[in-house]
PDB file of C-alpha atoms in Angstrom:
ATOM      1  CA  MET A 292       0.276   0.293   0.223  1.00 60.00           C
ATOM      2  CA  GLU A 293       2.737   2.299   0.859  1.00 65.00           C
ATOM      3  CA  GLN A 294       4.568   1.709  -2.116  1.00 64.00           C
ATOM      4  CA  LEU A 295       1.293   2.771  -4.310  1.00 63.00           C
ATOM      5  CA  ARG A 296       0.335   5.440  -2.215  1.00 65.00           C
ATOM      6  CA  GLY A 297       2.461   8.325  -4.519  1.00 67.00           C
ATOM      7  CA  ARG A 298       1.078   6.809  -7.963  1.00 71.00           C
ATOM      8  CA  PHE A 299      -2.466   6.169  -6.747  1.00 73.00           C
ATOM      9  CA  GLY A 300      -4.917   7.304  -4.216  1.00 77.00           C
ATOM     10  CA  VAL A 301      -5.514   4.972  -1.054  1.00 81.00           C
ATOM     11  CA  GLU A 302      -9.171   5.149  -1.981  1.00 83.00           C
ATOM     12  CA  PHE A 303      -8.508   3.955  -5.596  1.00 82.00           C
ATOM     13  CA  VAL A 304      -6.028   0.935  -4.247  1.00 79.00           C
ATOM     14  CA  LEU A 305      -8.565   0.104  -1.802  1.00 84.00           C
ATOM     15  CA  ARG A 306     -11.544  -0.260  -4.351  1.00 84.00           C
ATOM     16  CA  VAL A 307      -9.033  -2.252  -6.883  1.00 81.00           C
ATOM     17  CA  LEU A 308      -8.619  -4.702  -4.364  1.00 82.00           C
ATOM     18  CA  GLY A 309     -12.087  -4.817  -2.659  1.00 87.00           C
ATOM     19  CA  VAL A 310     -11.260  -3.658   0.935  1.00 83.00           C
ATOM     20  CA  ALA A 311     -13.475  -1.205   2.759  1.00 88.00           C
ATOM     21  CA  SER A 312     -11.257   2.183   3.455  1.00 84.00           C
ATOM     22  CA  SER A 313     -12.652   1.865   6.964  1.00 85.00           C
ATOM     23  CA  THR A 314     -11.079  -1.871   7.308  1.00 84.00           C
ATOM     24  CA  TYR A 315      -7.913   0.042   6.202  1.00 86.00           C
ATOM     25  CA  HIS A 316      -8.045   2.669   8.181  1.00 83.00           C
ATOM     26  CA  GLY A 317      -8.571   0.680  11.698  1.00 84.00           C
ATOM     27  CA  TRP A 318      -5.723  -1.424  10.607  1.00 81.00           C
ATOM     28  CA  VAL A 319      -3.575   1.246  10.187  1.00 83.00           C
ATOM     29  CA  ALA A 320      -4.761   2.815  13.656  1.00 84.00           C
ATOM     30  CA  ARG A 321      -4.454  -0.716  15.330  1.00 82.00           C
ATOM     31  CA  GLN A 322      -0.855  -0.567  14.162  1.00 80.00           C
ATOM     32  CA  ALA A 323       0.173   2.679  15.556  1.00 85.00           C
ATOM     33  CA  ALA A 324      -1.545   2.103  18.721  1.00 85.00           C
ATOM     34  CA  PRO A 325      -1.953  -1.497  19.505  1.00 82.00           C
ATOM     35  CA  SER A 326      -4.354  -2.614  22.227  1.00 85.00           C
ATOM     36  CA  ARG A 327      -3.716  -3.922  25.729  1.00 89.00           C
ATOM     37  CA  ARG A 328      -4.398  -7.598  24.788  1.00 90.00           C
ATOM     38  CA  GLU A 329      -1.967  -7.384  21.726  1.00 89.00           C
ATOM     39  CA  ARG A 330       0.767  -5.799  23.862  1.00 90.00           C
ATOM     40  CA  GLU A 331       0.337  -8.528  26.165  1.00 92.00           C
ATOM     41  CA  ASP A 332       0.011 -11.422  23.636  1.00 92.00           C
ATOM     42  CA  ARG A 333       3.746  -9.805  22.068  1.00 92.00           C
ATOM     43  CA  ALA A 334       5.229  -9.883  25.701  1.00 93.00           C
ATOM     44  CA  ILE A 335       4.074 -13.301  26.605  1.00 94.00           C
ATOM     45  CA  THR A 336       4.759 -14.576  23.193  1.00 94.00           C
ATOM     46  CA  ALA A 337       8.306 -13.590  23.338  1.00 93.00           C
ATOM     47  CA  GLU A 338       8.740 -15.695  26.695  1.00 93.00           C
ATOM     48  CA  ILE A 339       7.025 -18.695  25.245  1.00 94.00           C
ATOM     49  CA  ALA A 340       9.714 -18.412  22.768  1.00 93.00           C
ATOM     50  CA  ASP A 341      12.499 -18.259  24.944  1.00 91.00           C
ATOM     51  CA  ILE A 342      10.837 -20.975  26.917  1.00 92.00           C
ATOM     52  CA  HIS A 343      10.453 -23.329  23.968  1.00 92.00           C
ATOM     53  CA  ILE A 344      13.966 -22.774  22.590  1.00 91.00           C
ATOM     54  CA  ALA A 345      15.443 -23.414  25.758  1.00 91.00           C
ATOM     55  CA  SER A 346      13.658 -26.918  25.970  1.00 88.00           C
ATOM     56  CA  GLY A 347      15.009 -27.873  22.346  1.00 90.00           C
ATOM     57  CA  ARG A 348      11.767 -27.001  20.816  1.00 88.00           C
ATOM     58  CA  THR A 349      10.420 -30.014  22.448  1.00 89.00           C
ATOM     59  CA  TYR A 350       7.741 -28.280  25.134  1.00 90.00           C
ATOM     60  CA  GLY A 351       4.404 -28.075  24.000  1.00 87.00           C
ATOM     61  CA  SER A 352       1.700 -25.712  25.534  1.00 89.00           C
ATOM     62  CA  PRO A 353       1.236 -27.667  28.911  1.00 92.00           C
ATOM     63  CA  ARG A 354       4.808 -27.561  30.102  1.00 93.00           C
ATOM     64  CA  VAL A 355       5.263 -24.055  28.804  1.00 93.00           C
ATOM     65  CA  HIS A 356       2.182 -22.861  30.585  1.00 95.00           C
ATOM     66  CA  GLN A 357       3.569 -24.439  33.943  1.00 94.00           C
ATOM     67  CA  ILE A 358       6.741 -22.547  33.420  1.00 93.00           C
ATOM     68  CA  LEU A 359       5.137 -19.500  33.194  1.00 94.00           C
ATOM     69  CA  ARG A 360       2.769 -20.376  36.193  1.00 93.00           C
ATOM     70  CA  ARG A 361       6.119 -20.680  37.930  1.00 93.00           C
ATOM     71  CA  ARG A 362       7.636 -17.362  36.529  1.00 92.00           C
ATOM     72  CA  GLY A 363       4.159 -15.676  37.895  1.00 92.00           C
ATOM     73  CA  VAL A 364       2.859 -15.216  34.555  1.00 91.00           C
ATOM     74  CA  ARG A 365      -1.082 -15.646  34.849  1.00 92.00           C
ATOM     75  CA  VAL A 366      -2.316 -17.178  31.503  1.00 94.00           C
ATOM     76  CA  SER A 367      -4.442 -19.795  30.707  1.00 92.00           C
ATOM     77  CA  ARG A 368      -3.138 -23.061  28.731  1.00 93.00           C
ATOM     78  CA  LYS A 369      -5.371 -22.303  25.797  1.00 94.00           C
ATOM     79  CA  ARG A 370      -4.164 -18.976  25.480  1.00 94.00           C
ATOM     80  CA  VAL A 371      -0.810 -20.239  25.425  1.00 93.00           C
ATOM     81  CA  GLY A 372      -1.554 -22.780  22.866  1.00 92.00           C
ATOM     82  CA  ARG A 373      -2.926 -20.037  20.171  1.00 94.00           C
ATOM     83  CA  LEU A 374      -0.399 -18.013  20.723  1.00 93.00           C
ATOM     84  CA  MET A 375       2.244 -20.870  20.204  1.00 93.00           C
ATOM     85  CA  ARG A 376       0.084 -21.767  16.927  1.00 93.00           C
ATOM     86  CA  GLN A 377       0.149 -18.177  15.927  1.00 92.00           C
ATOM     87  CA  ALA A 378       4.285 -17.943  16.499  1.00 90.00           C
ATOM     88  CA  GLY A 379       4.515 -21.379  14.571  1.00 89.00           C
ATOM     89  CA  LEU A 380       6.105 -23.525  17.563  1.00 86.00           C
TER      90      LEU A 380
END
């Protein structure tokens, strides 16, 4: 989008792509100021990746969840599993 912005208007590119302008502008706003939950997810994902790598990439969500709880991070096992899937771990 940024590459085409100079040559074409944003609205024109969005129309060609079939994307609503409100969707695009909402996405831009979320990138500039992510929600509290998104910031927490990023921080937890970084810890999950550290734990997973330290385990030799063998720990799944139950063990990673257990270690996070020991470290004092209050998070559900399902959230750990979701974040691991999203991170490709």
